[in-house]
XYZ file of N, CA, C and O in Angstrom:
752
model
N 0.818 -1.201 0.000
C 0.000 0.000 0.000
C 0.859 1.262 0.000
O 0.722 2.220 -0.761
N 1.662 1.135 0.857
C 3.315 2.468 0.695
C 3.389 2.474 -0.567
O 2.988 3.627 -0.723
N 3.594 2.084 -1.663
C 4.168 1.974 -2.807
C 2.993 2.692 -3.676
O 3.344 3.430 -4.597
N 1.590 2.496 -3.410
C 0.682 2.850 -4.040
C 0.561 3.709 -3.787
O 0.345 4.512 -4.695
N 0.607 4.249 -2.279
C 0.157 5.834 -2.005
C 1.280 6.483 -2.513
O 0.895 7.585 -2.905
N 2.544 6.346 -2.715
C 3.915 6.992 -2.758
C 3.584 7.463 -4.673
O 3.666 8.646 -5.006
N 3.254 6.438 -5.645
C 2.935 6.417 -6.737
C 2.101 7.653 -7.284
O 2.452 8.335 -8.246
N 0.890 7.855 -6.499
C -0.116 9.157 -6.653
C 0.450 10.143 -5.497
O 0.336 11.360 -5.643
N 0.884 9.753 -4.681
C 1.287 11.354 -4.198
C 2.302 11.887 -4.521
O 2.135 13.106 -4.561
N 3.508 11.523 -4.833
C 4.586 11.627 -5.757
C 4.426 12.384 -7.383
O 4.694 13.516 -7.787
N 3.839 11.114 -8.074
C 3.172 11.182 -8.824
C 2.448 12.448 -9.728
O 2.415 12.712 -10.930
N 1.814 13.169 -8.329
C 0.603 14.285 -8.551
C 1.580 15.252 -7.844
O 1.229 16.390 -8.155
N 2.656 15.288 -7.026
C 3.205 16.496 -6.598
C 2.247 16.795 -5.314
O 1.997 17.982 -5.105
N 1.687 15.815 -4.432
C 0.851 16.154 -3.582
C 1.776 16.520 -1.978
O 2.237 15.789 -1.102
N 1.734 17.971 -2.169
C 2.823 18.543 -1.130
C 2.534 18.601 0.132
O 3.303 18.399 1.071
N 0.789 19.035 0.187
C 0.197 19.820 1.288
C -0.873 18.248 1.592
O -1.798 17.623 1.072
N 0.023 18.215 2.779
C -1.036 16.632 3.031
C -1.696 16.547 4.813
O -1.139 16.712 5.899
N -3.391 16.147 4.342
C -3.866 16.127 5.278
C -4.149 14.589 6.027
O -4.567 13.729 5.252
N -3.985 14.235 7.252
C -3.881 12.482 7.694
C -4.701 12.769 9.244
O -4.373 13.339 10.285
N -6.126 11.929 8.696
C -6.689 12.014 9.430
C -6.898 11.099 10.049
O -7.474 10.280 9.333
N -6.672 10.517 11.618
C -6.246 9.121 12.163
C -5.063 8.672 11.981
O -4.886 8.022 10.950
N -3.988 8.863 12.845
C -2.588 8.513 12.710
C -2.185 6.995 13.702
O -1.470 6.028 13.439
N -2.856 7.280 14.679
C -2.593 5.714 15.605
C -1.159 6.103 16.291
O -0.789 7.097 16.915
N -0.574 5.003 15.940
C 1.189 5.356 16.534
C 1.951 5.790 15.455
O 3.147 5.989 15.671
N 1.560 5.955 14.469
C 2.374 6.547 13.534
C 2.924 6.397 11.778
O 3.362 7.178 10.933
N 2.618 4.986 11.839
C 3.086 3.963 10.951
C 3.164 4.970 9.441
O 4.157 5.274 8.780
N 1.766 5.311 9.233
C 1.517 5.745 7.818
C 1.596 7.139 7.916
O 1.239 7.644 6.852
N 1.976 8.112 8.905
C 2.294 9.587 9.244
C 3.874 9.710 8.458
O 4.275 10.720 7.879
N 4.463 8.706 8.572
C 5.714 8.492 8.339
C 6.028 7.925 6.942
O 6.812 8.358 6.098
N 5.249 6.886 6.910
C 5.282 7.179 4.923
C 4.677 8.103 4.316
O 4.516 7.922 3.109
N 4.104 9.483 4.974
C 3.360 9.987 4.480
C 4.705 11.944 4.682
O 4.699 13.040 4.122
N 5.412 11.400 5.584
C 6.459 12.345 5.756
C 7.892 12.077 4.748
O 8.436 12.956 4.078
N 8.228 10.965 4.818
C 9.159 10.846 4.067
C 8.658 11.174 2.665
O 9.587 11.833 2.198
N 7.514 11.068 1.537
C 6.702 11.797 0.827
C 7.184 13.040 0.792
O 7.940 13.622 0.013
N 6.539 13.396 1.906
C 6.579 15.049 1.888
C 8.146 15.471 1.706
O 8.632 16.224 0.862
N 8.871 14.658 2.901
C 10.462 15.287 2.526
C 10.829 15.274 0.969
O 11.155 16.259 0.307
N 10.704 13.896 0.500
C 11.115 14.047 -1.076
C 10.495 14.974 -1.997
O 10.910 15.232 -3.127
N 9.427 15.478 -1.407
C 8.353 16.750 -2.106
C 8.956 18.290 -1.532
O 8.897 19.391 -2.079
N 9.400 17.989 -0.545
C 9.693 19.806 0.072
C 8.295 20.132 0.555
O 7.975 21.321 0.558
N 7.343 19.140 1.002
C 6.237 19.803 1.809
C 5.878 18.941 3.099
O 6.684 18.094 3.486
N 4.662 19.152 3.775
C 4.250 19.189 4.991
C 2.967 18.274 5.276
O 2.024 18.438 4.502
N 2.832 17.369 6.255
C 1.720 16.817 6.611
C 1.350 17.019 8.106
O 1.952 16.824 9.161
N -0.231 17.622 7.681
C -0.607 18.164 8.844
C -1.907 16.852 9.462
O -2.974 16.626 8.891
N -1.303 16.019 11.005
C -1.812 15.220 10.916
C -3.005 15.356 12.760
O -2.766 16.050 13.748
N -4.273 14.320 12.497
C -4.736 14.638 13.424
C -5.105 13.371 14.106
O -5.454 12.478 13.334
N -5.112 13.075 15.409
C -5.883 12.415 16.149
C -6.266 12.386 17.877
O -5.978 13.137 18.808
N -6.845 11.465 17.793
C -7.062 11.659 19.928
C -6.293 11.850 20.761
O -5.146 11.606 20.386
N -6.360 12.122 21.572
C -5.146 12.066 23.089
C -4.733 10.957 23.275
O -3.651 10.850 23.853
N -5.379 9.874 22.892
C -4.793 8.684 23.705
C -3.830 8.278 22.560
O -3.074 7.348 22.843
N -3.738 8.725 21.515
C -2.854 8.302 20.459
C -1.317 8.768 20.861
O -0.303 8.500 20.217
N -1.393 9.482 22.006
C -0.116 9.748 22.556
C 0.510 8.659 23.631
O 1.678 8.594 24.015
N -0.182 8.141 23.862
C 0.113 6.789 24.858
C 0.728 5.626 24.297
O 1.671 5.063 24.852
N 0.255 5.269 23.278
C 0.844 4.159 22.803
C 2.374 4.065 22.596
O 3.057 5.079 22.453
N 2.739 3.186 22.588
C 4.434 2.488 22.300
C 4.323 1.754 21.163
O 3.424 0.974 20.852
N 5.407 2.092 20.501
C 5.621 3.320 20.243
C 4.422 4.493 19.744
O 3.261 4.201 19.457
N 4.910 5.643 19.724
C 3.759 6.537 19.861
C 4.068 7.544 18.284
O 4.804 6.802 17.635
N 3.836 8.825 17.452
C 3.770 8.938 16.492
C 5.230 9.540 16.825
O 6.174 9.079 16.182
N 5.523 10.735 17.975
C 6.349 11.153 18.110
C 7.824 10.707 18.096
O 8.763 11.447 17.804
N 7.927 9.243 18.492
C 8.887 8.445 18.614
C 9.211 7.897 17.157
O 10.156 8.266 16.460
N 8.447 7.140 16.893
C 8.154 7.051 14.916
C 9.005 8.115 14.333
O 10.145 7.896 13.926
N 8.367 9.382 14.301
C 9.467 10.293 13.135
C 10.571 10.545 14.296
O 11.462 11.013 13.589
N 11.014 10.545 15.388
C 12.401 11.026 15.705
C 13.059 9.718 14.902
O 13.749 10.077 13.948
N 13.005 8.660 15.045
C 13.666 7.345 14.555
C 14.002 7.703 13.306
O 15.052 7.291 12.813
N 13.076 8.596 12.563
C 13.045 8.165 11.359
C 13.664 10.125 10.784
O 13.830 10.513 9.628
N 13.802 10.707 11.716
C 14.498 12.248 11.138
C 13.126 13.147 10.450
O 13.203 14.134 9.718
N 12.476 12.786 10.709
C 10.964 13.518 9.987
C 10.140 14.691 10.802
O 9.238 15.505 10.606
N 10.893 14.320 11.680
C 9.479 15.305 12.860
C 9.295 16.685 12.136
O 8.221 17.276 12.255
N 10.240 17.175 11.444
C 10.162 18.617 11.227
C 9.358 18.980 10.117
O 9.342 20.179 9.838
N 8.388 17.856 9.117
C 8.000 17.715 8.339
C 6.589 17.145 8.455
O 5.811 16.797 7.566
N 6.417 17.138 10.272
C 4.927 16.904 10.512
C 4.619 17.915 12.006
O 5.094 17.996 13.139
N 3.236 18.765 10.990
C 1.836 19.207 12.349
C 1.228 18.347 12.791
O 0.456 17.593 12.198
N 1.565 18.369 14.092
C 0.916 17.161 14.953
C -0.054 17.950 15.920
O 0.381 18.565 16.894
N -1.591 17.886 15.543
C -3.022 17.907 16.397
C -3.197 16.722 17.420
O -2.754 15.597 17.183
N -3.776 17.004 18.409
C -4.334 15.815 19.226
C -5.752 16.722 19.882
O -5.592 17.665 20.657
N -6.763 16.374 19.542
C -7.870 17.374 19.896
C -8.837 16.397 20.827
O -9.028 15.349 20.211
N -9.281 16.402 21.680
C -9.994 15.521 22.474
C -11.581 15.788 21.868
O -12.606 15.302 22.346
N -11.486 16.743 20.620
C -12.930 16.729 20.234
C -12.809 15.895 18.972
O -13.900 15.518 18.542
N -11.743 15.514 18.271
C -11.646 14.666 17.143
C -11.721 15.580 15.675
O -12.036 16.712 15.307
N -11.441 14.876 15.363
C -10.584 15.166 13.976
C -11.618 16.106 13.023
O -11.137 16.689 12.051
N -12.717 16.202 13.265
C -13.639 16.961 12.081
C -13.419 18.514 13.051
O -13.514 19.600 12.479
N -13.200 18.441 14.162
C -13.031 19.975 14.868
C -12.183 20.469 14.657
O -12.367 21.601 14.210
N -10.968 20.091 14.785
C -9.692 20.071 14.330
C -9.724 20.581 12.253
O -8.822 21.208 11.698
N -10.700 20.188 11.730
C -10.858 20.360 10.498
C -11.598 21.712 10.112
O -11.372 22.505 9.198
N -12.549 21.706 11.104
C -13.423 23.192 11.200
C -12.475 24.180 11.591
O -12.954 25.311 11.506
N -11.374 24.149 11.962
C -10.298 25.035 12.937
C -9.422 25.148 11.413
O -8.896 26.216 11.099
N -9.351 24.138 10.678
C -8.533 24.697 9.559
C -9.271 25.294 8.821
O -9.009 26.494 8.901
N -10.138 25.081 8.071
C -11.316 25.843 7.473
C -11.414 27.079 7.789
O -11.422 27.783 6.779
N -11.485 27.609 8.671
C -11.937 29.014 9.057
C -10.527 28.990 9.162
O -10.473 29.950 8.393
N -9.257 28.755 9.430
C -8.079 29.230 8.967
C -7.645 29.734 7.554
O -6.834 30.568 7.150
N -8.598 28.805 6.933
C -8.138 28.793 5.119
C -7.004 28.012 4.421
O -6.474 28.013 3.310
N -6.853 27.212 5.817
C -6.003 26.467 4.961
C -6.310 25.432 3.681
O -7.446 24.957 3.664
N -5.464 25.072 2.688
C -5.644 24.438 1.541
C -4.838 22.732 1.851
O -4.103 22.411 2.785
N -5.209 22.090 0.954
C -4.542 20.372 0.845
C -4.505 20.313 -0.370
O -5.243 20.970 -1.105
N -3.740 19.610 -0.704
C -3.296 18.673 -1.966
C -4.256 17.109 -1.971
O -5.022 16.580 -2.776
N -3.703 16.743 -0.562
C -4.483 15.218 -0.050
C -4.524 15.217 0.951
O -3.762 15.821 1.707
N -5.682 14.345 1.319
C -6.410 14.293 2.585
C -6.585 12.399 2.863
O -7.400 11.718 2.242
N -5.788 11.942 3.734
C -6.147 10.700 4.480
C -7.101 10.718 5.217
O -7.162 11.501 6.165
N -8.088 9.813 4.915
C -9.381 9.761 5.980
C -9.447 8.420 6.564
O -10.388 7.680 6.277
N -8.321 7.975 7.529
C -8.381 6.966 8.757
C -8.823 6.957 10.228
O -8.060 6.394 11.012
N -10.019 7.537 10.741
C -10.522 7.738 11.453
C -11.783 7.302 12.289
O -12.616 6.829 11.515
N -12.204 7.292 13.548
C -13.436 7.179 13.552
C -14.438 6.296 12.300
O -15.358 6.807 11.662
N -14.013 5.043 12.200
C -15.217 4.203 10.948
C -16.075 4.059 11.135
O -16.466 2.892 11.171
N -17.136 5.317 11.432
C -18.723 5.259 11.423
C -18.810 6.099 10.373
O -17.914 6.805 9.909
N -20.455 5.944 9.851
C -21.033 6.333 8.699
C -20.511 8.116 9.306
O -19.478 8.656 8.912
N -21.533 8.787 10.337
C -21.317 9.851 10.936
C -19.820 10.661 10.438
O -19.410 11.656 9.840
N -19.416 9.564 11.091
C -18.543 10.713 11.476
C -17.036 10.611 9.882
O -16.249 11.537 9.685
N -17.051 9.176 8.967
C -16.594 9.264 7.759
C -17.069 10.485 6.877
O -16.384 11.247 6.194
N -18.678 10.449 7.119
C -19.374 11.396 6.270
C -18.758 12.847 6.502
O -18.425 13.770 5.758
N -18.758 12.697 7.422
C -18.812 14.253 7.966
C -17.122 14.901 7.731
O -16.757 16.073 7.650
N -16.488 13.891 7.680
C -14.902 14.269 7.267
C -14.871 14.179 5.819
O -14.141 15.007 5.273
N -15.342 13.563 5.251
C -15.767 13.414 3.750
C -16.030 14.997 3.389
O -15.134 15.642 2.846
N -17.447 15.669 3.752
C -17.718 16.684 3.456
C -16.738 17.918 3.600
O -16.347 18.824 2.864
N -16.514 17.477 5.027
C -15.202 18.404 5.659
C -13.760 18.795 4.606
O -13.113 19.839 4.528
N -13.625 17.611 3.952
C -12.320 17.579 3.530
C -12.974 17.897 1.900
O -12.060 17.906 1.076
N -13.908 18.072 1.485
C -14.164 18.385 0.003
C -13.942 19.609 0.114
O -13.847 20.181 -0.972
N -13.718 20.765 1.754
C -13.816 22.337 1.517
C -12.350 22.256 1.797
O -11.755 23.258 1.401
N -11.373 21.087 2.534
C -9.869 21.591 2.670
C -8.472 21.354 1.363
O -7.327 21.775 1.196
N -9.882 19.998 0.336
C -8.908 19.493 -0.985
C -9.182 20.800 -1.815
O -10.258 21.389 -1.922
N -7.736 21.185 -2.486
C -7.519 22.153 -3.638
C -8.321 21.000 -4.820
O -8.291 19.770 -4.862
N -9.028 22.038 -5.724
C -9.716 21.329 -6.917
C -8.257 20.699 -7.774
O -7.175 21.285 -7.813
N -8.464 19.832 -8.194
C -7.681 18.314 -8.854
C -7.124 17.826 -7.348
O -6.153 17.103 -7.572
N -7.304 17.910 -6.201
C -6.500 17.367 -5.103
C -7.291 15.716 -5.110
O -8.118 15.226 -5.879
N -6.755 15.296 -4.156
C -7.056 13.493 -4.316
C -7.804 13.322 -2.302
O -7.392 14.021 -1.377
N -8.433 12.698 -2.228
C -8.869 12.228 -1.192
C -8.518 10.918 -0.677
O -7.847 10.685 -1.682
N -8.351 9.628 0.155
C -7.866 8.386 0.628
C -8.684 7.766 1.138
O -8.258 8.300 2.162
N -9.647 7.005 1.550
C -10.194 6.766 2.555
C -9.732 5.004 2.327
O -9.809 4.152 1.442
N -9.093 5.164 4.094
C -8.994 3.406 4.359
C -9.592 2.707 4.821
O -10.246 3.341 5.650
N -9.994 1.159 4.885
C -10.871 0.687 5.551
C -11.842 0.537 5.048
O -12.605 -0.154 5.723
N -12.381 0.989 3.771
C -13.775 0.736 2.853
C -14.448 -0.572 4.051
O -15.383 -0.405 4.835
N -13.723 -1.683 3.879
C -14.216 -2.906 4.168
C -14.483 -3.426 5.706
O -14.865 -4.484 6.206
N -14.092 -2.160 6.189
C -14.292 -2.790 7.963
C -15.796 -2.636 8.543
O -16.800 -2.007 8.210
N -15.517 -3.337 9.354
C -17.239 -3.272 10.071
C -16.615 -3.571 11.355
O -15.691 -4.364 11.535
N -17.472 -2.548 12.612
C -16.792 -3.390 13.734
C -17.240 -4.505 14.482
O -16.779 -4.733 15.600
N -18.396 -5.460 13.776
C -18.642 -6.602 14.537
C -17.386 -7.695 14.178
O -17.130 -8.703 14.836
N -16.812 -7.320 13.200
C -15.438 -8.280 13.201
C -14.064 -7.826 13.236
O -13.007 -8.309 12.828
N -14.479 -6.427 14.028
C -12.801 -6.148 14.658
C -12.734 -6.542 15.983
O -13.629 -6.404 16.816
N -11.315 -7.186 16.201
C -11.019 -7.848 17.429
C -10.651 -6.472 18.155
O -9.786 -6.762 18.981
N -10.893 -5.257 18.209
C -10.196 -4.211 18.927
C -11.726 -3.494 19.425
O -11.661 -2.884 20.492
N -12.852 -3.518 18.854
C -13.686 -2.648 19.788
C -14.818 -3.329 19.824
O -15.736 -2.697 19.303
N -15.197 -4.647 20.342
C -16.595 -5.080 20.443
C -16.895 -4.606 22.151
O -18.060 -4.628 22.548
N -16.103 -4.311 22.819
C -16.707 -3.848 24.298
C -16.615 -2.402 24.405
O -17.012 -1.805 25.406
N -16.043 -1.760 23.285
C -16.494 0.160 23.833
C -17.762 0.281 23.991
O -18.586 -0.549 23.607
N -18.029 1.394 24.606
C -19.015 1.976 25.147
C -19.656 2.620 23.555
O -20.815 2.472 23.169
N -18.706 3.245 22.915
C -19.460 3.392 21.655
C -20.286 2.458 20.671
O -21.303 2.561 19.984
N -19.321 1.484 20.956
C -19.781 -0.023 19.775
C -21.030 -0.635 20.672
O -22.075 -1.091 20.208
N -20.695 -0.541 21.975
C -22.254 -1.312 22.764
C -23.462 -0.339 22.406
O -24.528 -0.921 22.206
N -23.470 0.923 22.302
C -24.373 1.145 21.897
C -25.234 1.397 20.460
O -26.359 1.892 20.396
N -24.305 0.866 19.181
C -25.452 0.853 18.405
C -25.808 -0.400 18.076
O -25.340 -1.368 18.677
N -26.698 -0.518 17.059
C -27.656 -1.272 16.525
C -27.279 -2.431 15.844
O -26.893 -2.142 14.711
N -27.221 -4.063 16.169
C -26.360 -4.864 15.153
C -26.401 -4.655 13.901
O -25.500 -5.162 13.234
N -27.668 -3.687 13.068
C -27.365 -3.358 12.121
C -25.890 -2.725 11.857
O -25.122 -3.390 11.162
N -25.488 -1.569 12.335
C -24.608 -0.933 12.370
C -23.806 -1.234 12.721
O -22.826 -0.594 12.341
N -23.583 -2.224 13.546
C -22.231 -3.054 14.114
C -21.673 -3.707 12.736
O -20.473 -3.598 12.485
N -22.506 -4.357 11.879
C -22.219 -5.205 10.627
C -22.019 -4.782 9.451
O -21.701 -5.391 8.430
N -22.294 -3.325 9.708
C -22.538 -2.601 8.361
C -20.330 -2.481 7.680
O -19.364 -2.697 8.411
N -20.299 -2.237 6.737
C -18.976 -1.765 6.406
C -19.378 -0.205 5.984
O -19.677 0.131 4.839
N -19.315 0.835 7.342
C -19.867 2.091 7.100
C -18.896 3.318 6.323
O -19.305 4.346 5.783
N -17.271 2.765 6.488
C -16.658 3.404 5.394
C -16.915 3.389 4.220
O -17.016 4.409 3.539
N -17.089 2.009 3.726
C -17.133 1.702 2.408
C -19.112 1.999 1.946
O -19.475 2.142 0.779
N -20.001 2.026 3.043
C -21.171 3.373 2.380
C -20.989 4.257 2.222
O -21.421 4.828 1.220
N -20.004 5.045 3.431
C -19.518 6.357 2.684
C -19.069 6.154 0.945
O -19.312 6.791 -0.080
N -18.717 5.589 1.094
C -17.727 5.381 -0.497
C -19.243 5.592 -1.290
O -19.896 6.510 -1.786
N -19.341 4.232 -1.083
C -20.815 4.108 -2.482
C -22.064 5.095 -2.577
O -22.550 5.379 -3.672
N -22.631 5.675 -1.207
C -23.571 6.402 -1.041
C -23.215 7.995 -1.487
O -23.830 8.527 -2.411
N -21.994 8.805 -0.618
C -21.484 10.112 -0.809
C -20.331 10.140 -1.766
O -20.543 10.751 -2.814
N -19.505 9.759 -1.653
C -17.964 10.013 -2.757
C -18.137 9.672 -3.635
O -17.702 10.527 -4.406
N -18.818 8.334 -4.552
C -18.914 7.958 -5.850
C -19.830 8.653 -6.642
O -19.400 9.048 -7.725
N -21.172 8.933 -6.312
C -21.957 9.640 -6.681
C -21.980 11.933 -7.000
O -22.713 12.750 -7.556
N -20.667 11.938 -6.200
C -20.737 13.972 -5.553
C -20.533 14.071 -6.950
O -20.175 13.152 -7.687
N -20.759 15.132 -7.241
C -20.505 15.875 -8.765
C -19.393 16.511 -8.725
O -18.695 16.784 -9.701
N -19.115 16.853 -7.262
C -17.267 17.215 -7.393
C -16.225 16.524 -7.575
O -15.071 16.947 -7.658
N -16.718 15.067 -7.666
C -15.586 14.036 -7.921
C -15.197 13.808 -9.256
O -16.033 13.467 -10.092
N -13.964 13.969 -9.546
C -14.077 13.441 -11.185
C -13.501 11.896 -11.644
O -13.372 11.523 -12.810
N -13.147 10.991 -10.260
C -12.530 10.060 -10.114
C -12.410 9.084 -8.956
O -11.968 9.294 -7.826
N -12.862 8.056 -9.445
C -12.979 7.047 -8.324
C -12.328 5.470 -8.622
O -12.802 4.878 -9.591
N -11.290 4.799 -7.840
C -11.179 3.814 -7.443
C -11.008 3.279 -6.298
O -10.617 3.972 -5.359
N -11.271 1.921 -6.148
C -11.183 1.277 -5.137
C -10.096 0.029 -5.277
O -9.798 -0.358 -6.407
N -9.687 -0.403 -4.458
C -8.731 -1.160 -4.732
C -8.386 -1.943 -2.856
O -7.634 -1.475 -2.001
N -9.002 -2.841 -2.791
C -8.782 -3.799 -1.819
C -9.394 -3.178 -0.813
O -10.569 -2.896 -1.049
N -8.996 -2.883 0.197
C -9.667 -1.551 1.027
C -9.665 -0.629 0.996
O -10.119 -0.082 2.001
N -9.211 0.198 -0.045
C -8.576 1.815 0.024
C -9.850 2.092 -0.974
O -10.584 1.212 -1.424
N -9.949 3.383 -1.204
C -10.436 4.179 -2.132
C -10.247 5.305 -2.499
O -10.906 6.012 -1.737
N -9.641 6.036 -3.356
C -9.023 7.213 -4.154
C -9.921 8.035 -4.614
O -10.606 7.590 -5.535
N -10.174 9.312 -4.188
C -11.349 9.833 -4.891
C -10.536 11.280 -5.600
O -10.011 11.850 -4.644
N -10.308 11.893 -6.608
C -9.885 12.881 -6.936
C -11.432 14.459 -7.215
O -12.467 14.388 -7.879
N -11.047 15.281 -6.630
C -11.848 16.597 -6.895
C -11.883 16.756 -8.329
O -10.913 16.395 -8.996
N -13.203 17.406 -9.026
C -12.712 17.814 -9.871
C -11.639 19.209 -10.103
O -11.787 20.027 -9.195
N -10.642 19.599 -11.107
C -9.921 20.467 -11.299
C -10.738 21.838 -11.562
O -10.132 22.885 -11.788
């Protein structure tokens, strides 16, 4: 998947990069070394507790000489606030990673979010098309996942985002999918 994202962001000259859901770091860092070979910047966002983990994102790019080539957010309101805060900044993207929060809600809502932060021809990411969390071994006891509906537990609500909002927008001029990922380009 490094190789694929490296291909179109490379590729397209995608300088100004947005990564939404970083975890401990893994793909912040193929997504920096990018940027270093580009001469640009990834501005990345996620929870507080994403600072806890071992290794953690911060530790990731010192290892790796990158830190200076990533904005690091941690917003305890999550990543679409953090997005409204750039917006009314004015800031612009090239590309936007959308690894976050895999509910319909809140995909959607970064979806929309990120159609006002992608520059027209910019590219969008979304990972995970295929997850659902009744078969992730990581959240069948949150407090979030206990409360919805086994509908929604089963659903793969990234990948409705995909088919319902991104394939269909009239601002898209481009869509693939490819295993779990999906590529959506703005139109120019």
């Amino acid at each position: 998947q490094a190789r694929e994202a490296r291909e179109r962001i490379v590729g397209h000259n995608l300088k100004r990069m947005l990564e939404l859901g970083h975890m401990n770091g893994v793909s912040t860092c193929y997504f920096a070394a990018m940027a270093d070979e580009l001469g640009g910047q990834v501005t990345t966002c996620d929870l507080p507790h994403a600072a806890r983990l071992d290794p953690n994102l911060e530790t990731l790019l010192a290892r790796c000489g990158l830190t200076d080539r990533v904005t690091l957010h941690r917003d305890q309101e999550g990543g679409a606030w953090r997005m409204r805060k750039l917006i009314e900044a004015g800031a612009v993207f090239d590309f936007c990673y959308i690894d976050a929060e895999h509910s319909w809600e809140c995909a959607g809502f970064q979806f929309c979010l990120a159609m006002r932060l992608v520059r027209p021809g910019g590219w969008i990411l979304f990972d995970d098309l295929l997850y659902s969390v009744a078969t992730s071994e990581h959240s069948p006891n949150l407090p979030w996942v206990k409360a919805m509906s086994q509908e929604q537990r089963e659903r793969q609500q990234v990948g409705d985002v995909w088919e319902l909002l991104v394939k269909p927008h009239p601002e898209i001029a481009f869509t693939e999918a490819r295993r779990n990922w999906g590529w959506c380009q703005k139109r120019p």
